[in-house]
Amino acid sequence: MVLMKISEVLSGKSNSKVITIRGWVYRKREGKNLIFLLIRDSSGFIQCTVKKDSSGWVEAERVTIESSLIIDGIAKPDDRAPGGFEISVNSISIIGLAEIFPISKDQSTDFLRNVRHLWLRSRKMNLIMKIRDKVLEFSRDFFRKNQFIEVSPPMFISAAVEGGSTLFDLKYFDQTLYLTQSSQLYLEILIYSLEKVFCIAPSFRAEKSRTIRHLTEYWHIEGEWPYANMSDLMNFQESLVSYICEQTILNCKNELEELKVDLKKLKLVKTPFPRITYSESIKILIENGSKLNWGDDLGYEEEKIIANKFGCPFFIYDYPTSIKAFYCKTHREDPNLAMSVDMLVPRIGEISTGGAREDDKDLLIKRINDSGLKIEDYSWYIDLRKYGTIPHVGFGLGLERLLVWMLDIDNIIDSIPFPRTTRRFYP
Ligand code: 4AD
Ligand code: MG
């Protein structure tokens, strides 16, 4: 007897052979002389038929939805069965007989989110998690192909990266520390040793916003490297995103099909992405009836208006310095403009932010002071500009926002196994 994954059985390799599968009962239908069990494992579903005269009959009668089983039987092609194969069951051993499974009755979104620990067994979540794994793999591949080194920054930090309003503080023995909002400043330290670095790590935001694109804990794909300009930075990001889309289409065909993802949209992701300046984006907004003025930050609604115009990923760059963080490098000929760039996509708006970093010690100190931050909190960051400063750029791409866009997911909550929002932190 050969132990097999369901996907292997469905591939037809084991046709007419006696095989063993391990799984859970997804559905059960009882006839007088025949019981149909739809069994799932991590790889897929298969129909198993149990005849009344087989030795598995008594167990088949007892099993309930989500009971865990080991089944022995013969695999054979059957056009009526989902996937084109079924298992004619010889014997069943029940590993864990399930109590009445709560999900069969109430399928409201809110309920499913409350029983997340059980809903993760659903086909939809199974498929999203598999693609998420692949997107992480393709991201790493892309950085490595470009000679980047993966590094591991800390999550406990002593000074804010982004604005204080989204900072989580926590008691750390007898001091106050914060949860990191971005690993950027730590990547900046590491470029002086490793030059091209990246990390894929959690970032935390005390976001009260309840939108389809906000979590309080999300996974951040961040890169940082020296001797590059804004154009290199955009080239790199668009190549990364188009590589991820291309590889996902190639390697996750079945998952995308089953999730009914709009493949046309993914196939259209081709470099170069359109690029417009912040000033041009304000012009587009005013033409569309917006009351926004030059200098105002773009909100979710504004981003959506511009993104729908493009219908594909694109960049907005050269933002007003006044709405950007202290570390953004400014144009030397016009300090009111910061070398900062966002990537946006339809429906979601911003999915990444990056830019050139201020590499001049005195200008950096001025920006820290102007931003109302305490110089002493950033003395190590200023050191980087004292000892062999170099021009450098970097970016941070939100993994979940990317997935929400790629897979047409309704809400960011379903792009991560254990979502954290203002209201959700269970389990
Ligand atoms: O725009 P943000 O705040 O930029 C930074 O953190 C930079 N320090 C990154 C860098 O240059 N290394 O965040 C970057 C991205 C956003 O574009 C978005 O995709 C994601 O992180 N993000 C969130 N995703 C989910 N929920 C939230 N609350 C998010 N906040 C930001
Ligand atoms: Mg941003």
PDB file of N, CA and C in Angstrom, residues 40-128:
ATOM      1  N   ARG A  40     -10.641  15.826   1.981  1.00  0.00           N
ATOM      2  CA  ARG A  40      -9.654  16.851   1.598  1.00  0.00           C
ATOM      3  C   ARG A  40      -8.350  16.596   2.344  1.00  0.00           C
ATOM      4  N   ASP A  41      -7.239  16.939   1.703  1.00  0.00           N
ATOM      5  CA  ASP A  41      -5.966  17.097   2.413  1.00  0.00           C
ATOM      6  C   ASP A  41      -5.374  18.411   1.930  1.00  0.00           C
ATOM      7  N   SER A  42      -4.118  18.673   2.275  1.00  0.00           N
ATOM      8  CA  SER A  42      -3.562  19.987   1.898  1.00  0.00           C
ATOM      9  C   SER A  42      -3.543  20.177   0.384  1.00  0.00           C
ATOM     10  N   SER A  43      -3.558  19.087  -0.361  1.00  0.00           N
ATOM     11  CA  SER A  43      -3.353  19.210  -1.808  1.00  0.00           C
ATOM     12  C   SER A  43      -4.626  19.254  -2.639  1.00  0.00           C
ATOM     13  N   GLY A  44      -5.762  18.825  -2.082  1.00  0.00           N
ATOM     14  CA  GLY A  44      -6.995  18.843  -2.871  1.00  0.00           C
ATOM     15  C   GLY A  44      -8.108  18.000  -2.269  1.00  0.00           C
ATOM     16  N   PHE A  45      -9.099  17.695  -3.118  1.00  0.00           N
ATOM     17  CA  PHE A  45     -10.282  16.932  -2.687  1.00  0.00           C
ATOM     18  C   PHE A  45     -10.417  15.681  -3.531  1.00  0.00           C
ATOM     19  N   ILE A  46     -10.951  14.611  -2.957  1.00  0.00           N
ATOM     20  CA  ILE A  46     -11.285  13.442  -3.777  1.00  0.00           C
ATOM     21  C   ILE A  46     -12.533  12.762  -3.223  1.00  0.00           C
ATOM     22  N   GLN A  47     -13.326  12.248  -4.146  1.00  0.00           N
ATOM     23  CA  GLN A  47     -14.530  11.526  -3.727  1.00  0.00           C
ATOM     24  C   GLN A  47     -14.161  10.080  -3.383  1.00  0.00           C
ATOM     25  N   CYS A  48     -14.652   9.617  -2.235  1.00  0.00           N
ATOM     26  CA  CYS A  48     -14.413   8.231  -1.821  1.00  0.00           C
ATOM     27  C   CYS A  48     -15.762   7.551  -1.673  1.00  0.00           C
ATOM     28  N   THR A  49     -15.935   6.397  -2.287  1.00  0.00           N
ATOM     29  CA  THR A  49     -17.230   5.704  -2.169  1.00  0.00           C
ATOM     30  C   THR A  49     -17.052   4.467  -1.304  1.00  0.00           C
ATOM     31  N   VAL A  50     -17.996   4.277  -0.402  1.00  0.00           N
ATOM     32  CA  VAL A  50     -17.951   3.142   0.526  1.00  0.00           C
ATOM     33  C   VAL A  50     -19.188   2.284   0.276  1.00  0.00           C
ATOM     34  N   LYS A  51     -18.971   1.029  -0.070  1.00  0.00           N
ATOM     35  CA  LYS A  51     -20.106   0.125  -0.317  1.00  0.00           C
ATOM     36  C   LYS A  51     -20.515  -0.532   0.988  1.00  0.00           C
ATOM     37  N   LYS A  52     -21.794  -0.914   1.051  1.00  0.00           N
ATOM     38  CA  LYS A  52     -22.327  -1.479   2.287  1.00  0.00           C
ATOM     39  C   LYS A  52     -21.597  -2.768   2.679  1.00  0.00           C
ATOM     40  N   ASP A  53     -21.166  -3.523   1.677  1.00  0.00           N
ATOM     41  CA  ASP A  53     -20.514  -4.799   2.006  1.00  0.00           C
ATOM     42  C   ASP A  53     -19.005  -4.659   2.263  1.00  0.00           C
ATOM     43  N   SER A  54     -18.480  -3.387   2.220  1.00  0.00           N
ATOM     44  CA  SER A  54     -17.035  -3.246   2.456  1.00  0.00           C
ATOM     45  C   SER A  54     -16.768  -3.141   3.958  1.00  0.00           C
ATOM     46  N   SER A  55     -15.496  -3.379   4.320  1.00  0.00           N
ATOM     47  CA  SER A  55     -15.186  -3.357   5.756  1.00  0.00           C
ATOM     48  C   SER A  55     -15.151  -1.922   6.291  1.00  0.00           C
ATOM     49  N   GLY A  56     -15.228  -0.908   5.418  1.00  0.00           N
ATOM     50  CA  GLY A  56     -15.221   0.476   5.885  1.00  0.00           C
ATOM     51  C   GLY A  56     -16.602   1.018   6.232  1.00  0.00           C
ATOM     52  N   TRP A  57     -17.657   0.252   5.988  1.00  0.00           N
ATOM     53  CA  TRP A  57     -19.039   0.762   6.100  1.00  0.00           C
ATOM     54  C   TRP A  57     -19.367   1.322   7.497  1.00  0.00           C
ATOM     55  N   VAL A  58     -19.025   0.572   8.533  1.00  0.00           N
ATOM     56  CA  VAL A  58     -19.408   0.992   9.906  1.00  0.00           C
ATOM     57  C   VAL A  58     -18.775   2.342  10.241  1.00  0.00           C
ATOM     58  N   GLU A  59     -17.483   2.492   9.890  1.00  0.00           N
ATOM     59  CA  GLU A  59     -16.792   3.766  10.157  1.00  0.00           C
ATOM     60  C   GLU A  59     -17.390   4.881   9.298  1.00  0.00           C
ATOM     61  N   ALA A  60     -17.691   4.564   8.034  1.00  0.00           N
ATOM     62  CA  ALA A  60     -18.252   5.585   7.139  1.00  0.00           C
ATOM     63  C   ALA A  60     -19.583   6.101   7.686  1.00  0.00           C
ATOM     64  N   GLU A  61     -20.362   5.222   8.277  1.00  0.00           N
ATOM     65  CA  GLU A  61     -21.629   5.677   8.871  1.00  0.00           C
ATOM     66  C   GLU A  61     -21.383   6.607  10.051  1.00  0.00           C
ATOM     67  N   ARG A  62     -20.320   6.313  10.824  1.00  0.00           N
ATOM     68  CA  ARG A  62     -20.048   7.090  12.050  1.00  0.00           C
ATOM     69  C   ARG A  62     -19.429   8.463  11.762  1.00  0.00           C
ATOM     70  N   VAL A  63     -18.636   8.579  10.680  1.00  0.00           N
ATOM     71  CA  VAL A  63     -17.830   9.804  10.540  1.00  0.00           C
ATOM     72  C   VAL A  63     -18.689  11.052  10.338  1.00  0.00           C
ATOM     73  N   THR A  64     -18.157  12.161  10.827  1.00  0.00           N
ATOM     74  CA  THR A  64     -18.837  13.460  10.753  1.00  0.00           C
ATOM     75  C   THR A  64     -17.941  14.416   9.958  1.00  0.00           C
ATOM     76  N   ILE A  65     -18.521  15.549   9.581  1.00  0.00           N
ATOM     77  CA  ILE A  65     -17.747  16.567   8.850  1.00  0.00           C
ATOM     78  C   ILE A  65     -16.517  16.990   9.675  1.00  0.00           C
ATOM     79  N   GLU A  66     -15.368  17.042   9.028  1.00  0.00           N
ATOM     80  CA  GLU A  66     -14.062  17.420   9.610  1.00  0.00           C
ATOM     81  C   GLU A  66     -13.431  16.349  10.494  1.00  0.00           C
ATOM     82  N   SER A  67     -14.001  15.134  10.516  1.00  0.00           N
ATOM     83  CA  SER A  67     -13.303  14.036  11.205  1.00  0.00           C
ATOM     84  C   SER A  67     -12.030  13.744  10.416  1.00  0.00           C
ATOM     85  N   SER A  68     -10.962  13.378  11.126  1.00  0.00           N
ATOM     86  CA  SER A  68      -9.719  13.020  10.433  1.00  0.00           C
ATOM     87  C   SER A  68      -9.667  11.506  10.240  1.00  0.00           C
ATOM     88  N   LEU A  69      -9.239  11.090   9.041  1.00  0.00           N
ATOM     89  CA  LEU A  69      -9.319   9.672   8.668  1.00  0.00           C
ATOM     90  C   LEU A  69      -8.065   9.231   7.941  1.00  0.00           C
ATOM     91  N   ILE A  70      -7.836   7.908   7.991  1.00  0.00           N
ATOM     92  CA  ILE A  70      -6.897   7.287   7.051  1.00  0.00           C
ATOM     93  C   ILE A  70      -7.718   6.275   6.255  1.00  0.00           C
ATOM     94  N   ILE A  71      -7.640   6.399   4.943  1.00  0.00           N
ATOM     95  CA  ILE A  71      -8.478   5.565   4.079  1.00  0.00           C
ATOM     96  C   ILE A  71      -7.609   4.707   3.170  1.00  0.00           C
ATOM     97  N   ASP A  72      -7.939   3.438   3.091  1.00  0.00           N
ATOM     98  CA  ASP A  72      -7.309   2.557   2.092  1.00  0.00           C
ATOM     99  C   ASP A  72      -8.330   2.243   1.019  1.00  0.00           C
ATOM    100  N   GLY A  73      -7.887   2.218  -0.226  1.00  0.00           N
ATOM    101  CA  GLY A  73      -8.831   1.890  -1.284  1.00  0.00           C
ATOM    102  C   GLY A  73      -8.150   1.827  -2.632  1.00  0.00           C
ATOM    103  N   ILE A  74      -8.972   1.658  -3.658  1.00  0.00           N
ATOM    104  CA  ILE A  74      -8.426   1.576  -5.019  1.00  0.00           C
ATOM    105  C   ILE A  74      -8.854   2.821  -5.794  1.00  0.00           C
ATOM    106  N   ALA A  75      -7.866   3.479  -6.391  1.00  0.00           N
ATOM    107  CA  ALA A  75      -8.162   4.697  -7.156  1.00  0.00           C
ATOM    108  C   ALA A  75      -8.534   4.324  -8.570  1.00  0.00           C
ATOM    109  N   LYS A  76      -9.607   4.942  -9.061  1.00  0.00           N
ATOM    110  CA  LYS A  76      -9.953   4.671 -10.472  1.00  0.00           C
ATOM    111  C   LYS A  76     -10.606   5.892 -11.106  1.00  0.00           C
ATOM    112  N   PRO A  77     -10.474   6.023 -12.427  1.00  0.00           N
ATOM    113  CA  PRO A  77     -11.077   7.174 -13.091  1.00  0.00           C
ATOM    114  C   PRO A  77     -12.597   7.095 -13.037  1.00  0.00           C
ATOM    115  N   ASP A  78     -13.243   8.249 -12.849  1.00  0.00           N
ATOM    116  CA  ASP A  78     -14.706   8.297 -12.868  1.00  0.00           C
ATOM    117  C   ASP A  78     -15.115   9.704 -13.300  1.00  0.00           C
ATOM    118  N   ASP A  79     -15.746   9.785 -14.460  1.00  0.00           N
ATOM    119  CA  ASP A  79     -16.104  11.095 -15.015  1.00  0.00           C
ATOM    120  C   ASP A  79     -17.034  11.890 -14.128  1.00  0.00           C
ATOM    121  N   ARG A  80     -17.863  11.188 -13.347  1.00  0.00           N
ATOM    122  CA  ARG A  80     -18.844  11.913 -12.517  1.00  0.00           C
ATOM    123  C   ARG A  80     -18.212  12.516 -11.261  1.00  0.00           C
ATOM    124  N   ALA A  81     -17.029  12.002 -10.874  1.00  0.00           N
ATOM    125  CA  ALA A  81     -16.404  12.477  -9.631  1.00  0.00           C
ATOM    126  C   ALA A  81     -15.655  13.791  -9.879  1.00  0.00           C
ATOM    127  N   PRO A  82     -15.651  14.708  -8.873  1.00  0.00           N
ATOM    128  CA  PRO A  82     -14.881  15.949  -9.038  1.00  0.00           C
ATOM    129  C   PRO A  82     -13.398  15.603  -9.204  1.00  0.00           C
ATOM    130  N   GLY A  83     -12.759  16.144 -10.201  1.00  0.00           N
ATOM    131  CA  GLY A  83     -11.347  15.851 -10.441  1.00  0.00           C
ATOM    132  C   GLY A  83     -11.145  14.632 -11.324  1.00  0.00           C
ATOM    133  N   GLY A  84     -12.249  13.916 -11.656  1.00  0.00           N
ATOM    134  CA  GLY A  84     -12.153  12.804 -12.605  1.00  0.00           C
ATOM    135  C   GLY A  84     -11.665  11.478 -12.034  1.00  0.00           C
ATOM    136  N   PHE A  85     -11.412  11.422 -10.726  1.00  0.00           N
ATOM    137  CA  PHE A  85     -10.996  10.170 -10.098  1.00  0.00           C
ATOM    138  C   PHE A  85     -11.773   9.955  -8.810  1.00  0.00           C
ATOM    139  N   GLU A  86     -11.954   8.684  -8.444  1.00  0.00           N
ATOM    140  CA  GLU A  86     -12.506   8.428  -7.110  1.00  0.00           C
ATOM    141  C   GLU A  86     -11.790   7.249  -6.487  1.00  0.00           C
ATOM    142  N   ILE A  87     -11.999   7.113  -5.178  1.00  0.00           N
ATOM    143  CA  ILE A  87     -11.392   5.982  -4.475  1.00  0.00           C
ATOM    144  C   ILE A  87     -12.517   5.060  -4.026  1.00  0.00           C
ATOM    145  N   SER A  88     -12.399   3.817  -4.413  1.00  0.00           N
ATOM    146  CA  SER A  88     -13.343   2.814  -3.937  1.00  0.00           C
ATOM    147  C   SER A  88     -12.758   2.275  -2.628  1.00  0.00           C
ATOM    148  N   VAL A  89     -13.458   2.525  -1.523  1.00  0.00           N
ATOM    149  CA  VAL A  89     -12.855   2.353  -0.195  1.00  0.00           C
ATOM    150  C   VAL A  89     -12.861   0.898   0.267  1.00  0.00           C
ATOM    151  N   ASN A  90     -11.690   0.447   0.743  1.00  0.00           N
ATOM    152  CA  ASN A  90     -11.625  -0.867   1.400  1.00  0.00           C
ATOM    153  C   ASN A  90     -11.839  -0.712   2.896  1.00  0.00           C
ATOM    154  N   SER A  91     -11.040   0.156   3.522  1.00  0.00           N
ATOM    155  CA  SER A  91     -11.171   0.317   4.970  1.00  0.00           C
ATOM    156  C   SER A  91     -10.900   1.759   5.386  1.00  0.00           C
ATOM    157  N   ILE A  92     -11.460   2.113   6.548  1.00  0.00           N
ATOM    158  CA  ILE A  92     -11.312   3.481   7.072  1.00  0.00           C
ATOM    159  C   ILE A  92     -10.853   3.368   8.510  1.00  0.00           C
ATOM    160  N   SER A  93      -9.802   4.111   8.906  1.00  0.00           N
ATOM    161  CA  SER A  93      -9.605   4.242  10.355  1.00  0.00           C
ATOM    162  C   SER A  93      -9.817   5.695  10.741  1.00  0.00           C
ATOM    163  N   ILE A  94     -10.664   5.853  11.762  1.00  0.00           N
ATOM    164  CA  ILE A  94     -11.003   7.207  12.229  1.00  0.00           C
ATOM    165  C   ILE A  94      -9.924   7.630  13.215  1.00  0.00           C
ATOM    166  N   ILE A  95      -9.251   8.731  12.929  1.00  0.00           N
ATOM    167  CA  ILE A  95      -8.191   9.214  13.826  1.00  0.00           C
ATOM    168  C   ILE A  95      -8.796  10.150  14.872  1.00  0.00           C
ATOM    169  N   GLY A  96      -9.631  11.087  14.417  1.00  0.00           N
ATOM    170  CA  GLY A  96     -10.289  12.008  15.359  1.00  0.00           C
ATOM    171  C   GLY A  96     -11.720  12.230  14.902  1.00  0.00           C
ATOM    172  N   LEU A  97     -12.661  11.704  15.673  1.00  0.00           N
ATOM    173  CA  LEU A  97     -14.065  11.878  15.292  1.00  0.00           C
ATOM    174  C   LEU A  97     -14.471  13.305  15.681  1.00  0.00           C
ATOM    175  N   ALA A  98     -14.907  14.118  14.691  1.00  0.00           N
ATOM    176  CA  ALA A  98     -15.198  15.532  14.971  1.00  0.00           C
ATOM    177  C   ALA A  98     -16.568  15.708  15.611  1.00  0.00           C
ATOM    178  N   GLU A  99     -16.648  16.674  16.533  1.00  0.00           N
ATOM    179  CA  GLU A  99     -17.953  17.118  17.039  1.00  0.00           C
ATOM    180  C   GLU A  99     -18.631  17.900  15.924  1.00  0.00           C
ATOM    181  N   ILE A 100     -19.877  18.324  16.123  1.00  0.00           N
ATOM    182  CA  ILE A 100     -20.579  19.023  15.039  1.00  0.00           C
ATOM    183  C   ILE A 100     -19.793  20.275  14.643  1.00  0.00           C
ATOM    184  N   PHE A 101     -19.390  20.353  13.380  1.00  0.00           N
ATOM    185  CA  PHE A 101     -18.515  21.437  12.914  1.00  0.00           C
ATOM    186  C   PHE A 101     -19.339  22.713  12.736  1.00  0.00           C
ATOM    187  N   PRO A 102     -18.938  23.810  13.374  1.00  0.00           N
ATOM    188  CA  PRO A 102     -19.808  25.000  13.368  1.00  0.00           C
ATOM    189  C   PRO A 102     -19.986  25.650  12.005  1.00  0.00           C
ATOM    190  N   ILE A 103     -19.075  25.459  11.083  1.00  0.00           N
ATOM    191  CA  ILE A 103     -19.121  26.253   9.851  1.00  0.00           C
ATOM    192  C   ILE A 103     -20.193  25.797   8.865  1.00  0.00           C
ATOM    193  N   SER A 104     -20.664  24.593   8.946  1.00  0.00           N
ATOM    194  CA  SER A 104     -21.652  24.186   7.946  1.00  0.00           C
ATOM    195  C   SER A 104     -22.939  25.015   7.995  1.00  0.00           C
ATOM    196  N   LYS A 105     -23.256  25.602   9.165  1.00  0.00           N
ATOM    197  CA  LYS A 105     -24.543  26.307   9.286  1.00  0.00           C
ATOM    198  C   LYS A 105     -24.465  27.772   8.864  1.00  0.00           C
ATOM    199  N   ASP A 106     -23.593  28.539   9.558  1.00  0.00           N
ATOM    200  CA  ASP A 106     -23.582  29.984   9.378  1.00  0.00           C
ATOM    201  C   ASP A 106     -22.377  30.374   8.522  1.00  0.00           C
ATOM    202  N   GLN A 107     -22.610  30.985   7.376  1.00  0.00           N
ATOM    203  CA  GLN A 107     -21.500  31.327   6.493  1.00  0.00           C
ATOM    204  C   GLN A 107     -21.316  32.839   6.385  1.00  0.00           C
ATOM    205  N   SER A 108     -21.858  33.635   7.307  1.00  0.00           N
ATOM    206  CA  SER A 108     -21.702  35.084   7.176  1.00  0.00           C
ATOM    207  C   SER A 108     -20.220  35.452   7.348  1.00  0.00           C
ATOM    208  N   THR A 109     -19.793  36.494   6.630  1.00  0.00           N
ATOM    209  CA  THR A 109     -18.381  36.885   6.650  1.00  0.00           C
ATOM    210  C   THR A 109     -17.917  37.122   8.082  1.00  0.00           C
ATOM    211  N   ASP A 110     -18.743  37.798   8.862  1.00  0.00           N
ATOM    212  CA  ASP A 110     -18.354  38.120  10.220  1.00  0.00           C
ATOM    213  C   ASP A 110     -18.144  36.837  11.042  1.00  0.00           C
ATOM    214  N   PHE A 111     -19.068  35.894  10.885  1.00  0.00           N
ATOM    215  CA  PHE A 111     -18.946  34.627  11.607  1.00  0.00           C
ATOM    216  C   PHE A 111     -17.667  33.896  11.197  1.00  0.00           C
ATOM    217  N   LEU A 112     -17.420  33.848   9.887  1.00  0.00           N
ATOM    218  CA  LEU A 112     -16.229  33.128   9.406  1.00  0.00           C
ATOM    219  C   LEU A 112     -14.951  33.767   9.944  1.00  0.00           C
ATOM    220  N   ARG A 113     -14.967  35.080  10.113  1.00  0.00           N
ATOM    221  CA  ARG A 113     -13.783  35.753  10.665  1.00  0.00           C
ATOM    222  C   ARG A 113     -13.638  35.463  12.159  1.00  0.00           C
ATOM    223  N   ASN A 114     -14.772  35.233  12.843  1.00  0.00           N
ATOM    224  CA  ASN A 114     -14.704  34.903  14.269  1.00  0.00           C
ATOM    225  C   ASN A 114     -14.196  33.484  14.498  1.00  0.00           C
ATOM    226  N   VAL A 115     -14.392  32.611  13.515  1.00  0.00           N
ATOM    227  CA  VAL A 115     -13.885  31.234  13.661  1.00  0.00           C
ATOM    228  C   VAL A 115     -12.731  31.013  12.674  1.00  0.00           C
ATOM    229  N   ARG A 116     -11.867  32.007  12.616  1.00  0.00           N
ATOM    230  CA  ARG A 116     -10.753  31.976  11.691  1.00  0.00           C
ATOM    231  C   ARG A 116      -9.941  30.689  11.792  1.00  0.00           C
ATOM    232  N   HIS A 117      -9.736  30.205  13.042  1.00  0.00           N
ATOM    233  CA  HIS A 117      -8.920  29.007  13.252  1.00  0.00           C
ATOM    234  C   HIS A 117      -9.513  27.787  12.552  1.00  0.00           C
ATOM    235  N   LEU A 118     -10.818  27.805  12.296  1.00  0.00           N
ATOM    236  CA  LEU A 118     -11.470  26.699  11.583  1.00  0.00           C
ATOM    237  C   LEU A 118     -11.645  27.038  10.101  1.00  0.00           C
ATOM    238  N   TRP A 119     -11.931  28.317   9.817  1.00  0.00           N
ATOM    239  CA  TRP A 119     -12.158  28.757   8.435  1.00  0.00           C
ATOM    240  C   TRP A 119     -10.891  28.616   7.579  1.00  0.00           C
ATOM    241  N   LEU A 120      -9.715  28.640   8.240  1.00  0.00           N
ATOM    242  CA  LEU A 120      -8.472  28.466   7.477  1.00  0.00           C
ATOM    243  C   LEU A 120      -8.420  27.113   6.766  1.00  0.00           C
ATOM    244  N   ARG A 121      -9.299  26.175   7.154  1.00  0.00           N
ATOM    245  CA  ARG A 121      -9.361  24.871   6.475  1.00  0.00           C
ATOM    246  C   ARG A 121     -10.132  24.947   5.154  1.00  0.00           C
ATOM    247  N   SER A 122     -10.805  26.072   4.922  1.00  0.00           N
ATOM    248  CA  SER A 122     -11.639  26.173   3.717  1.00  0.00           C
ATOM    249  C   SER A 122     -10.762  26.187   2.469  1.00  0.00           C
ATOM    250  N   ARG A 123     -11.356  25.804   1.356  1.00  0.00           N
ATOM    251  CA  ARG A 123     -10.610  25.756   0.100  1.00  0.00           C
ATOM    252  C   ARG A 123     -10.097  27.143  -0.270  1.00  0.00           C
ATOM    253  N   LYS A 124     -10.957  28.160  -0.074  1.00  0.00           N
ATOM    254  CA  LYS A 124     -10.564  29.509  -0.458  1.00  0.00           C
ATOM    255  C   LYS A 124      -9.301  29.939   0.308  1.00  0.00           C
ATOM    256  N   MET A 125      -9.304  29.753   1.619  1.00  0.00           N
ATOM    257  CA  MET A 125      -8.143  30.185   2.396  1.00  0.00           C
ATOM    258  C   MET A 125      -6.930  29.329   2.068  1.00  0.00           C
ATOM    259  N   ASN A 126      -7.162  28.031   1.847  1.00  0.00           N
ATOM    260  CA  ASN A 126      -6.075  27.127   1.473  1.00  0.00           C
ATOM    261  C   ASN A 126      -5.371  27.637   0.201  1.00  0.00           C
ATOM    262  N   LEU A 127      -6.164  28.045  -0.789  1.00  0.00           N
ATOM    263  CA  LEU A 127      -5.589  28.504  -2.063  1.00  0.00           C
ATOM    264  C   LEU A 127      -4.860  29.835  -1.894  1.00  0.00           C
ATOM    265  N   ILE A 128      -5.471  30.750  -1.138  1.00  0.00           N
ATOM    266  CA  ILE A 128      -4.821  32.055  -0.935  1.00  0.00           C
ATOM    267  C   ILE A 128      -3.486  31.868  -0.207  1.00  0.00           C
TER     268      ILE A 128
END
